[in-house]
């Protein structure tokens, strides 16, 4: 393939479900002329409660599914898959650049509050590996990072119940479990959680800054494409294809909110990995 034809290929983005659309949207805004393909592995969601071996298997199969579509760069828009399987994915896809979301999320938090206290809300698997604590403390040794597993927030986001009394009560319960730890920032360490941003901000109260990895990941994607001379040359808007492994109607219902437009099941292509 010539360099130009390769540059025309889409950026591949995957998550276990709709959550990674928060990252996709940030990439779309930052790089509007790039083609994008998104895969939500909805048949096997949630990843966050699974064993590392299963998560790695699912993530490598999702990456292979996107590779078959022809992509030039892979974004692992799932903190759980980034925490567990980034090295395996980089090995599998080499020499294609593979970008995860944990390091960009930690970078955003320490940039927002140097030497601060950071509370990470994430899935069980991400917390078990201490992925954010390690990334945050490596970037800023003075930072204090606590991690809280908030698995039920994934279900709320997938269900589209991101506001109201039920969502607020569940968020409050998780924040209460951090036992008096008073964070400067709350890191939304799961790509599903930006959907609950307003509810989490209300419950956390003023003075706590909410940080997610969407815009910092989009910035890393841009720098990587530019640094490797991989930007699409054409000016016209990029296309978007959406794939899911199950539940096209549900994916369309919830996913449309992230993308700010109405989707129907016909916009979602079902694939088997
Ligand atoms: N959105 C995923 C993450 O960022 C995980 C949700 C799940 O499948 O548990 O961790």
PDB file of C-alpha atoms and ligand atoms in Angstrom:
ATOM      1  CA  UNK A   1       0.000   0.000   0.000  1.00  0.00           C
ATOM      2  CA  UNK A   2       1.350   3.459  -0.858  1.00  0.00           C
ATOM      3  CA  UNK A   3       1.860   5.956   1.977  1.00  0.00           C
ATOM      4  CA  UNK A   4      -1.147   7.991   0.797  1.00  0.00           C
ATOM      5  CA  UNK A   5      -3.457   4.980   0.583  1.00  0.00           C
ATOM      6  CA  UNK A   6      -2.393   3.962   4.081  1.00  0.00           C
ATOM      7  CA  UNK A   7      -3.121   7.458   5.385  1.00  0.00           C
ATOM      8  CA  UNK A   8      -6.666   7.140   4.033  1.00  0.00           C
ATOM      9  CA  UNK A   9      -7.372   4.182   6.326  1.00  0.00           C
ATOM     10  CA  UNK A  10      -9.587   4.796   9.373  1.00  0.00           C
ATOM     11  CA  UNK A  11      -8.559   5.012  12.997  1.00  0.00           C
ATOM     12  CA  UNK A  12      -9.930   1.973  14.877  1.00  0.00           C
ATOM     13  CA  UNK A  13     -11.442   2.519  18.328  1.00  0.00           C
ATOM     14  CA  UNK A  14     -12.817  -0.160  20.627  1.00  0.00           C
ATOM     15  CA  UNK A  15     -14.443  -0.560  24.004  1.00  0.00           C
ATOM     16  CA  UNK A  16     -16.506  -3.221  25.706  1.00  0.00           C
ATOM     17  CA  UNK A  17     -19.648  -1.169  24.961  1.00  0.00           C
ATOM     18  CA  UNK A  18     -20.810   2.363  24.306  1.00  0.00           C
ATOM     19  CA  UNK A  19     -18.460   4.060  26.807  1.00  0.00           C
ATOM     20  CA  UNK A  20     -15.594   4.398  24.334  1.00  0.00           C
ATOM     21  CA  UNK A  21     -17.822   6.660  22.227  1.00  0.00           C
ATOM     22  CA  UNK A  22     -16.781   9.426  24.653  1.00  0.00           C
ATOM     23  CA  UNK A  23     -13.224   8.985  23.369  1.00  0.00           C
ATOM     24  CA  UNK A  24     -14.370   8.568  19.767  1.00  0.00           C
ATOM     25  CA  UNK A  25     -16.268  11.837  19.992  1.00  0.00           C
ATOM     26  CA  UNK A  26     -13.183  13.685  21.279  1.00  0.00           C
ATOM     27  CA  UNK A  27     -11.115  12.225  18.414  1.00  0.00           C
ATOM     28  CA  UNK A  28     -13.788  13.267  15.912  1.00  0.00           C
ATOM     29  CA  UNK A  29     -13.750  16.809  17.211  1.00  0.00           C
ATOM     30  CA  UNK A  30      -9.974  17.021  17.189  1.00  0.00           C
ATOM     31  CA  UNK A  31      -9.499  15.296  13.816  1.00  0.00           C
ATOM     32  CA  UNK A  32     -12.724  15.849  11.828  1.00  0.00           C
ATOM     33  CA  UNK A  33     -11.292  14.732   8.497  1.00  0.00           C
ATOM     34  CA  UNK A  34     -10.157  11.302   9.738  1.00  0.00           C
ATOM     35  CA  UNK A  35     -12.243   8.207   8.977  1.00  0.00           C
ATOM     36  CA  UNK A  36     -13.208   6.265  12.115  1.00  0.00           C
ATOM     37  CA  UNK A  37     -14.421   2.753  12.865  1.00  0.00           C
ATOM     38  CA  UNK A  38     -15.733   1.902  16.305  1.00  0.00           C
ATOM     39  CA  UNK A  39     -16.327  -1.516  17.812  1.00  0.00           C
ATOM     40  CA  UNK A  40     -18.325  -2.060  20.999  1.00  0.00           C
ATOM     41  CA  UNK A  41     -17.942  -5.611  22.268  1.00  0.00           C
ATOM     42  CA  UNK A  42     -21.435  -5.529  23.752  1.00  0.00           C
ATOM     43  CA  UNK A  43     -21.863  -9.300  23.660  1.00  0.00           C
ATOM     44  CA  UNK A  44     -19.166  -9.685  26.311  1.00  0.00           C
ATOM     45  CA  UNK A  45     -19.660  -6.516  28.362  1.00  0.00           C
ATOM     46  CA  UNK A  46     -18.748  -5.876  31.130  1.00  0.00           C
ATOM     47  CA  UNK A  47     -15.024  -6.509  30.872  1.00  0.00           C
ATOM     48  CA  UNK A  48     -14.379  -4.992  34.309  1.00  0.00           C
ATOM     49  CA  UNK A  49     -15.525  -7.995  36.329  1.00  0.00           C
ATOM     50  CA  UNK A  50     -13.715 -10.596  34.207  1.00  0.00           C
ATOM     51  CA  UNK A  51     -10.329 -12.233  34.821  1.00  0.00           C
ATOM     52  CA  UNK A  52      -7.225 -10.716  33.201  1.00  0.00           C
ATOM     53  CA  UNK A  53      -6.953 -13.786  30.931  1.00  0.00           C
ATOM     54  CA  UNK A  54     -10.504 -13.296  29.592  1.00  0.00           C
ATOM     55  CA  UNK A  55     -10.082  -9.529  29.216  1.00  0.00           C
ATOM     56  CA  UNK A  56      -6.875 -10.044  27.238  1.00  0.00           C
ATOM     57  CA  UNK A  57      -8.562 -12.626  25.009  1.00  0.00           C
ATOM     58  CA  UNK A  58     -11.569 -10.359  24.348  1.00  0.00           C
ATOM     59  CA  UNK A  59      -9.351  -7.326  23.703  1.00  0.00           C
ATOM     60  CA  UNK A  60      -7.059  -9.131  21.269  1.00  0.00           C
ATOM     61  CA  UNK A  61     -10.088 -10.520  19.394  1.00  0.00           C
ATOM     62  CA  UNK A  62     -11.659  -7.051  19.206  1.00  0.00           C
ATOM     63  CA  UNK A  63      -8.368  -5.634  17.902  1.00  0.00           C
ATOM     64  CA  UNK A  64      -8.156  -8.419  15.301  1.00  0.00           C
ATOM     65  CA  UNK A  65     -11.742  -7.629  14.224  1.00  0.00           C
ATOM     66  CA  UNK A  66     -10.811  -3.999  13.623  1.00  0.00           C
ATOM     67  CA  UNK A  67      -7.561  -4.971  11.903  1.00  0.00           C
ATOM     68  CA  UNK A  68      -9.609  -6.975   9.374  1.00  0.00           C
ATOM     69  CA  UNK A  69     -11.531  -3.789   8.522  1.00  0.00           C
ATOM     70  CA  UNK A  70      -8.208  -2.140   7.645  1.00  0.00           C
ATOM     71  CA  UNK A  71      -7.110   0.525  10.140  1.00  0.00           C
ATOM     72  CA  UNK A  72      -3.958   2.628  10.528  1.00  0.00           C
ATOM     73  CA  UNK A  73      -3.975   3.159  14.319  1.00  0.00           C
ATOM     74  CA  UNK A  74      -5.772   1.483  17.208  1.00  0.00           C
ATOM     75  CA  UNK A  75      -7.245   3.301  20.205  1.00  0.00           C
ATOM     76  CA  UNK A  76      -8.086   1.107  23.176  1.00  0.00           C
ATOM     77  CA  UNK A  77     -10.944   3.289  24.446  1.00  0.00           C
ATOM     78  CA  UNK A  78     -11.456   1.089  27.479  1.00  0.00           C
ATOM     79  CA  UNK A  79      -9.511   1.580  30.692  1.00  0.00           C
ATOM     80  CA  UNK A  80      -9.939  -2.049  31.662  1.00  0.00           C
ATOM     81  CA  UNK A  81      -8.504  -3.360  28.395  1.00  0.00           C
ATOM     82  CA  UNK A  82      -5.770  -0.680  28.523  1.00  0.00           C
ATOM     83  CA  UNK A  83      -4.822  -1.659  32.083  1.00  0.00           C
ATOM     84  CA  UNK A  84      -4.795  -5.396  31.403  1.00  0.00           C
ATOM     85  CA  UNK A  85      -3.849  -5.880  27.765  1.00  0.00           C
ATOM     86  CA  UNK A  86      -2.018  -2.850  26.324  1.00  0.00           C
ATOM     87  CA  UNK A  87       1.328  -4.645  26.052  1.00  0.00           C
ATOM     88  CA  UNK A  88      -0.276  -7.695  24.416  1.00  0.00           C
ATOM     89  CA  UNK A  89      -2.165  -5.458  21.985  1.00  0.00           C
ATOM     90  CA  UNK A  90       0.977  -3.528  21.045  1.00  0.00           C
ATOM     91  CA  UNK A  91       2.770  -6.784  20.352  1.00  0.00           C
ATOM     92  CA  UNK A  92      -0.169  -8.132  18.339  1.00  0.00           C
ATOM     93  CA  UNK A  93      -0.620  -5.017  16.195  1.00  0.00           C
ATOM     94  CA  UNK A  94       3.046  -3.976  15.708  1.00  0.00           C
ATOM     95  CA  UNK A  95       4.165  -1.875  13.888  1.00  0.00           C
ATOM     96  CA  UNK A  96       0.740  -0.167  14.078  1.00  0.00           C
ATOM     97  CA  UNK A  97       0.568   2.437  16.879  1.00  0.00           C
ATOM     98  CA  UNK A  98      -1.725   1.374  19.743  1.00  0.00           C
ATOM     99  CA  UNK A  99      -2.915   4.044  22.199  1.00  0.00           C
ATOM    100  CA  UNK A 100      -4.527   3.273  25.555  1.00  0.00           C
ATOM    101  CA  UNK A 101      -6.494   5.607  27.826  1.00  0.00           C
ATOM    102  CA  UNK A 102      -4.969   5.091  31.291  1.00  0.00           C
ATOM    103  CA  UNK A 103      -1.818   7.140  30.824  1.00  0.00           C
ATOM    104  CA  UNK A 104      -3.630  10.077  29.106  1.00  0.00           C
ATOM    105  CA  UNK A 105      -6.199  10.058  31.958  1.00  0.00           C
ATOM    106  CA  UNK A 106      -3.497  10.124  34.628  1.00  0.00           C
ATOM    107  CA  UNK A 107      -1.678  12.877  32.708  1.00  0.00           C
ATOM    108  CA  UNK A 108      -4.849  15.004  32.659  1.00  0.00           C
ATOM    109  CA  UNK A 109      -5.285  14.596  36.427  1.00  0.00           C
ATOM    110  CA  UNK A 110      -1.752  15.464  37.474  1.00  0.00           C
ATOM    111  CA  UNK A 111      -1.745  18.407  35.061  1.00  0.00           C
ATOM    112  CA  UNK A 112      -4.968  19.657  36.666  1.00  0.00           C
ATOM    113  CA  UNK A 113      -3.586  19.450  40.215  1.00  0.00           C
ATOM    114  CA  UNK A 114       0.124  18.881  40.794  1.00  0.00           C
ATOM    115  CA  UNK A 115       0.869  17.121  44.095  1.00  0.00           C
ATOM    116  CA  UNK A 116      -2.876  16.604  44.558  1.00  0.00           C
ATOM    117  CA  UNK A 117      -5.143  13.922  45.946  1.00  0.00           C
ATOM    118  CA  UNK A 118      -6.850  11.994  43.155  1.00  0.00           C
ATOM    119  CA  UNK A 119      -9.738   9.571  43.507  1.00  0.00           C
ATOM    120  CA  UNK A 120     -10.058   7.187  40.562  1.00  0.00           C
ATOM    121  CA  UNK A 121     -13.454   5.686  39.826  1.00  0.00           C
ATOM    122  CA  UNK A 122     -12.888   2.603  37.682  1.00  0.00           C
ATOM    123  CA  UNK A 123     -13.817  -1.036  37.143  1.00  0.00           C
ATOM    124  CA  UNK A 124     -12.771  -3.848  39.445  1.00  0.00           C
ATOM    125  CA  UNK A 125     -10.115  -5.099  37.005  1.00  0.00           C
ATOM    126  CA  UNK A 126      -8.536  -1.641  36.571  1.00  0.00           C
ATOM    127  CA  UNK A 127      -8.471  -1.123  40.344  1.00  0.00           C
ATOM    128  CA  UNK A 128      -7.093  -4.613  41.003  1.00  0.00           C
ATOM    129  CA  UNK A 129      -4.095  -3.825  38.799  1.00  0.00           C
ATOM    130  CA  UNK A 130      -3.515  -0.402  40.389  1.00  0.00           C
ATOM    131  CA  UNK A 131      -3.108   0.947  36.869  1.00  0.00           C
ATOM    132  CA  UNK A 132      -3.980   4.569  37.649  1.00  0.00           C
ATOM    133  CA  UNK A 133      -2.079   4.654  40.927  1.00  0.00           C
ATOM    134  CA  UNK A 134       1.075   3.518  39.158  1.00  0.00           C
ATOM    135  CA  UNK A 135       0.622   5.870  36.201  1.00  0.00           C
ATOM    136  CA  UNK A 136      -0.294   8.860  38.412  1.00  0.00           C
ATOM    137  CA  UNK A 137       2.530   8.370  40.904  1.00  0.00           C
ATOM    138  CA  UNK A 138       5.057   7.815  38.097  1.00  0.00           C
ATOM    139  CA  UNK A 139       4.018  11.126  36.495  1.00  0.00           C
ATOM    140  CA  UNK A 140       3.858  13.012  39.807  1.00  0.00           C
ATOM    141  CA  UNK A 141       5.593  11.342  42.788  1.00  0.00           C
ATOM    142  CA  UNK A 142       3.915  13.861  45.142  1.00  0.00           C
ATOM    143  CA  UNK A 143       0.436  12.768  44.027  1.00  0.00           C
ATOM    144  CA  UNK A 144      -1.762  10.655  46.279  1.00  0.00           C
ATOM    145  CA  UNK A 145      -3.962   8.335  44.245  1.00  0.00           C
ATOM    146  CA  UNK A 146      -6.820   6.196  45.593  1.00  0.00           C
ATOM    147  CA  UNK A 147      -8.856   3.887  43.421  1.00  0.00           C
ATOM    148  CA  UNK A 148     -12.467   2.801  43.891  1.00  0.00           C
ATOM    149  CA  UNK A 149     -14.179   0.002  41.975  1.00  0.00           C
ATOM    150  CA  UNK A 150     -17.613   1.250  40.855  1.00  0.00           C
ATOM    151  CA  UNK A 151     -18.901  -1.547  38.670  1.00  0.00           C
ATOM    152  CA  UNK A 152     -22.548  -0.582  38.958  1.00  0.00           C
ATOM    153  CA  UNK A 153     -21.881   2.729  37.190  1.00  0.00           C
ATOM    154  CA  UNK A 154     -21.099   0.771  34.003  1.00  0.00           C
ATOM    155  CA  UNK A 155     -24.587  -0.738  34.078  1.00  0.00           C
ATOM    156  CA  UNK A 156     -26.168   2.674  34.711  1.00  0.00           C
ATOM    157  CA  UNK A 157     -24.325   4.177  31.748  1.00  0.00           C
ATOM    158  CA  UNK A 158     -25.241   1.285  29.429  1.00  0.00           C
ATOM    159  CA  UNK A 159     -28.856   1.530  30.570  1.00  0.00           C
ATOM    160  CA  UNK A 160     -28.914   5.271  29.898  1.00  0.00           C
ATOM    161  CA  UNK A 161     -29.799   5.993  33.553  1.00  0.00           C
ATOM    162  CA  UNK A 162     -27.137   8.591  34.054  1.00  0.00           C
ATOM    163  CA  UNK A 163     -29.121  11.090  36.112  1.00  0.00           C
ATOM    164  CA  UNK A 164     -31.894  11.126  38.682  1.00  0.00           C
ATOM    165  CA  UNK A 165     -32.284   9.756  42.186  1.00  0.00           C
ATOM    166  CA  UNK A 166     -31.120   6.215  41.509  1.00  0.00           C
ATOM    167  CA  UNK A 167     -27.900   7.270  39.790  1.00  0.00           C
ATOM    168  CA  UNK A 168     -27.191   9.879  42.511  1.00  0.00           C
ATOM    169  CA  UNK A 169     -27.765   7.370  45.324  1.00  0.00           C
ATOM    170  CA  UNK A 170     -25.410   4.829  43.774  1.00  0.00           C
ATOM    171  CA  UNK A 171     -22.702   7.436  43.139  1.00  0.00           C
ATOM    172  CA  UNK A 172     -23.083   8.698  46.736  1.00  0.00           C
ATOM    173  CA  UNK A 173     -22.667   5.178  48.076  1.00  0.00           C
ATOM    174  CA  UNK A 174     -19.430   4.675  46.126  1.00  0.00           C
ATOM    175  CA  UNK A 175     -18.015   8.062  47.165  1.00  0.00           C
ATOM    176  CA  UNK A 176     -18.923   7.405  50.818  1.00  0.00           C
ATOM    177  CA  UNK A 177     -16.812   4.262  50.685  1.00  0.00           C
ATOM    178  CA  UNK A 178     -13.678   6.312  50.162  1.00  0.00           C
ATOM    179  CA  UNK A 179     -13.724   6.921  53.926  1.00  0.00           C
ATOM    180  CA  UNK A 180     -13.061  10.604  54.309  1.00  0.00           C
ATOM    181  CA  UNK A 181     -10.443  10.822  51.519  1.00  0.00           C
ATOM    182  CA  UNK A 182     -10.932  14.388  50.241  1.00  0.00           C
ATOM    183  CA  UNK A 183      -9.812  14.446  46.609  1.00  0.00           C
ATOM    184  CA  UNK A 184      -8.842  17.483  44.553  1.00  0.00           C
ATOM    185  CA  UNK A 185      -9.773  15.576  41.411  1.00  0.00           C
ATOM    186  CA  UNK A 186     -11.996  12.649  40.582  1.00  0.00           C
ATOM    187  CA  UNK A 187     -10.622  10.722  37.626  1.00  0.00           C
ATOM    188  CA  UNK A 188     -13.311   9.066  35.523  1.00  0.00           C
ATOM    189  CA  UNK A 189     -11.172   5.963  35.047  1.00  0.00           C
ATOM    190  CA  UNK A 190     -13.712   4.105  32.950  1.00  0.00           C
ATOM    191  CA  UNK A 191     -14.815   5.395  29.578  1.00  0.00           C
ATOM    192  CA  UNK A 192     -18.452   4.795  30.564  1.00  0.00           C
ATOM    193  CA  UNK A 193     -18.337   7.262  33.427  1.00  0.00           C
ATOM    194  CA  UNK A 194     -18.295  10.595  31.528  1.00  0.00           C
ATOM    195  CA  UNK A 195     -21.982   9.832  30.903  1.00  0.00           C
ATOM    196  CA  UNK A 196     -22.518  10.240  34.636  1.00  0.00           C
ATOM    197  CA  UNK A 197     -20.344  13.348  34.841  1.00  0.00           C
ATOM    198  CA  UNK A 198     -23.092  15.728  36.006  1.00  0.00           C
ATOM    199  CA  UNK A 199     -24.373  13.329  38.647  1.00  0.00           C
ATOM    200  CA  UNK A 200     -20.865  12.601  39.961  1.00  0.00           C
ATOM    201  CA  UNK A 201     -20.071  16.351  40.019  1.00  0.00           C
ATOM    202  CA  UNK A 202     -23.279  17.108  41.946  1.00  0.00           C
ATOM    203  CA  UNK A 203     -22.630  14.417  44.530  1.00  0.00           C
ATOM    204  CA  UNK A 204     -18.914  15.265  44.904  1.00  0.00           C
ATOM    205  CA  UNK A 205     -19.730  18.953  45.418  1.00  0.00           C
ATOM    206  CA  UNK A 206     -17.943  22.076  44.295  1.00  0.00           C
ATOM    207  CA  UNK A 207     -14.193  22.207  44.637  1.00  0.00           C
ATOM    208  CA  UNK A 208     -13.639  18.737  43.168  1.00  0.00           C
ATOM    209  CA  UNK A 209     -12.512  18.727  39.550  1.00  0.00           C
ATOM    210  CA  UNK A 210     -13.671  15.875  37.311  1.00  0.00           C
ATOM    211  CA  UNK A 211     -11.125  14.599  34.826  1.00  0.00           C
ATOM    212  CA  UNK A 212     -11.448  12.050  32.033  1.00  0.00           C
ATOM    213  CA  UNK A 213      -9.132  10.714  29.390  1.00  0.00           C
ATOM    214  CA  UNK A 214     -11.152  11.575  26.266  1.00  0.00           C
ATOM    215  CA  UNK A 215      -9.518  14.847  25.228  1.00  0.00           C
ATOM    216  CA  UNK A 216      -6.008  13.881  26.364  1.00  0.00           C
ATOM    217  CA  UNK A 217      -6.283  10.607  24.434  1.00  0.00           C
ATOM    218  CA  UNK A 218      -7.458  12.510  21.352  1.00  0.00           C
ATOM    219  CA  UNK A 219      -4.395  14.759  21.718  1.00  0.00           C
ATOM    220  CA  UNK A 220      -2.101  11.694  21.849  1.00  0.00           C
ATOM    221  CA  UNK A 221      -3.804  10.296  18.720  1.00  0.00           C
ATOM    222  CA  UNK A 222      -3.210  13.568  16.883  1.00  0.00           C
ATOM    223  CA  UNK A 223       0.448  13.790  17.945  1.00  0.00           C
ATOM    224  CA  UNK A 224       1.050  10.168  17.008  1.00  0.00           C
ATOM    225  CA  UNK A 225      -0.490  10.555  13.546  1.00  0.00           C
ATOM    226  CA  UNK A 226       1.400  13.784  12.910  1.00  0.00           C
ATOM    227  CA  UNK A 227       4.679  12.419  14.284  1.00  0.00           C
ATOM    228  CA  UNK A 228       4.446   9.399  11.974  1.00  0.00           C
ATOM    229  CA  UNK A 229       3.210  11.314   8.923  1.00  0.00           C
ATOM    230  CA  UNK A 230      -0.044   9.337   9.010  1.00  0.00           C
ATOM    231  CA  UNK A 231      -2.668  12.122   8.800  1.00  0.00           C
ATOM    232  CA  UNK A 232      -5.321  11.790   6.125  1.00  0.00           C
ATOM    233  CA  UNK A 233      -4.561  14.333   3.415  1.00  0.00           C
ATOM    234  CA  UNK A 234      -8.112  15.049   2.190  1.00  0.00           C
ATOM    235  CA  UNK A 235     -10.052  17.901   3.787  1.00  0.00           C
ATOM    236  CA  UNK A 236     -13.579  16.464   3.571  1.00  0.00           C
ATOM    237  CA  UNK A 237     -15.258  15.138   6.711  1.00  0.00           C
ATOM    238  CA  UNK A 238     -14.237  11.656   7.741  1.00  0.00           C
ATOM    239  CA  UNK A 239     -16.748   8.817   7.749  1.00  0.00           C
ATOM    240  CA  UNK A 240     -17.842   6.821  10.798  1.00  0.00           C
ATOM    241  CA  UNK A 241     -18.755   3.129  10.896  1.00  0.00           C
ATOM    242  CA  UNK A 242     -20.126   1.612  14.059  1.00  0.00           C
ATOM    243  CA  UNK A 243     -19.840  -2.086  14.883  1.00  0.00           C
ATOM    244  CA  UNK A 244     -21.172  -4.002  17.864  1.00  0.00           C
ATOM    245  CA  UNK A 245     -21.091  -7.669  18.782  1.00  0.00           C
ATOM    246  CA  UNK A 246     -24.688  -7.698  20.051  1.00  0.00           C
ATOM    247  CA  UNK A 247     -27.775  -5.565  20.612  1.00  0.00           C
ATOM    248  CA  UNK A 248     -27.823  -3.083  17.710  1.00  0.00           C
ATOM    249  CA  UNK A 249     -31.033  -1.425  18.921  1.00  0.00           C
ATOM    250  CA  UNK A 250     -29.758  -0.869  22.439  1.00  0.00           C
ATOM    251  CA  UNK A 251     -26.390   0.322  21.147  1.00  0.00           C
ATOM    252  CA  UNK A 252     -28.138   2.830  18.862  1.00  0.00           C
ATOM    253  CA  UNK A 253     -30.403   4.076  21.664  1.00  0.00           C
ATOM    254  CA  UNK A 254     -27.595   4.785  24.119  1.00  0.00           C
ATOM    255  CA  UNK A 255     -24.813   5.515  21.615  1.00  0.00           C
ATOM    256  CA  UNK A 256     -26.744   8.279  19.869  1.00  0.00           C
ATOM    257  CA  UNK A 257     -26.513  10.383  23.022  1.00  0.00           C
ATOM    258  CA  UNK A 258     -22.719  10.329  22.939  1.00  0.00           C
ATOM    259  CA  UNK A 259     -22.598  11.319  19.320  1.00  0.00           C
ATOM    260  CA  UNK A 260     -25.290  13.969  19.592  1.00  0.00           C
ATOM    261  CA  UNK A 261     -27.442  12.461  16.864  1.00  0.00           C
ATOM    262  CA  UNK A 262     -30.201   9.921  16.541  1.00  0.00           C
ATOM    263  CA  UNK A 263     -28.982   6.463  15.613  1.00  0.00           C
ATOM    264  CA  UNK A 264     -31.136   3.521  14.567  1.00  0.00           C
ATOM    265  CA  UNK A 265     -30.238  -0.150  14.623  1.00  0.00           C
ATOM    266  CA  UNK A 266     -29.547   0.147  10.887  1.00  0.00           C
ATOM    267  CA  UNK A 267     -26.571   2.402  11.647  1.00  0.00           C
ATOM    268  CA  UNK A 268     -24.944  -0.407  13.661  1.00  0.00           C
ATOM    269  CA  UNK A 269     -23.259  -3.324  11.923  1.00  0.00           C
ATOM    270  CA  UNK A 270     -23.252  -6.534  13.950  1.00  0.00           C
ATOM    271  CA  UNK A 271     -20.048  -8.606  13.891  1.00  0.00           C
ATOM    272  CA  UNK A 272     -18.950 -11.854  15.448  1.00  0.00           C
ATOM    273  CA  UNK A 273     -15.381 -11.911  16.762  1.00  0.00           C
TER     274      UNK A 273
HETATM  275  N1  LIG B   1     -15.555   1.181  29.536  1.00  0.00           N
HETATM  276  C1  LIG B   1     -14.698   0.242  30.153  1.00  0.00           C
HETATM  277  C2  LIG B   1     -13.528   0.912  30.853  1.00  0.00           C
HETATM  278  O1  LIG B   1     -13.153   1.997  30.466  1.00  0.00           O
HETATM  279  C3  LIG B   1     -15.205  -0.861  30.957  1.00  0.00           C
HETATM  280  C4  LIG B   1     -16.619  -1.167  31.169  1.00  0.00           C
HETATM  281  C5  LIG B   1     -16.715  -2.648  31.395  1.00  0.00           C
HETATM  282  O2  LIG B   1     -16.837  -3.347  30.379  1.00  0.00           O
HETATM  283  O3  LIG B   1     -16.626  -3.105  32.546  1.00  0.00           O
HETATM  284  O4  LIG B   1     -12.958   0.371  31.760  1.00  0.00           O
END
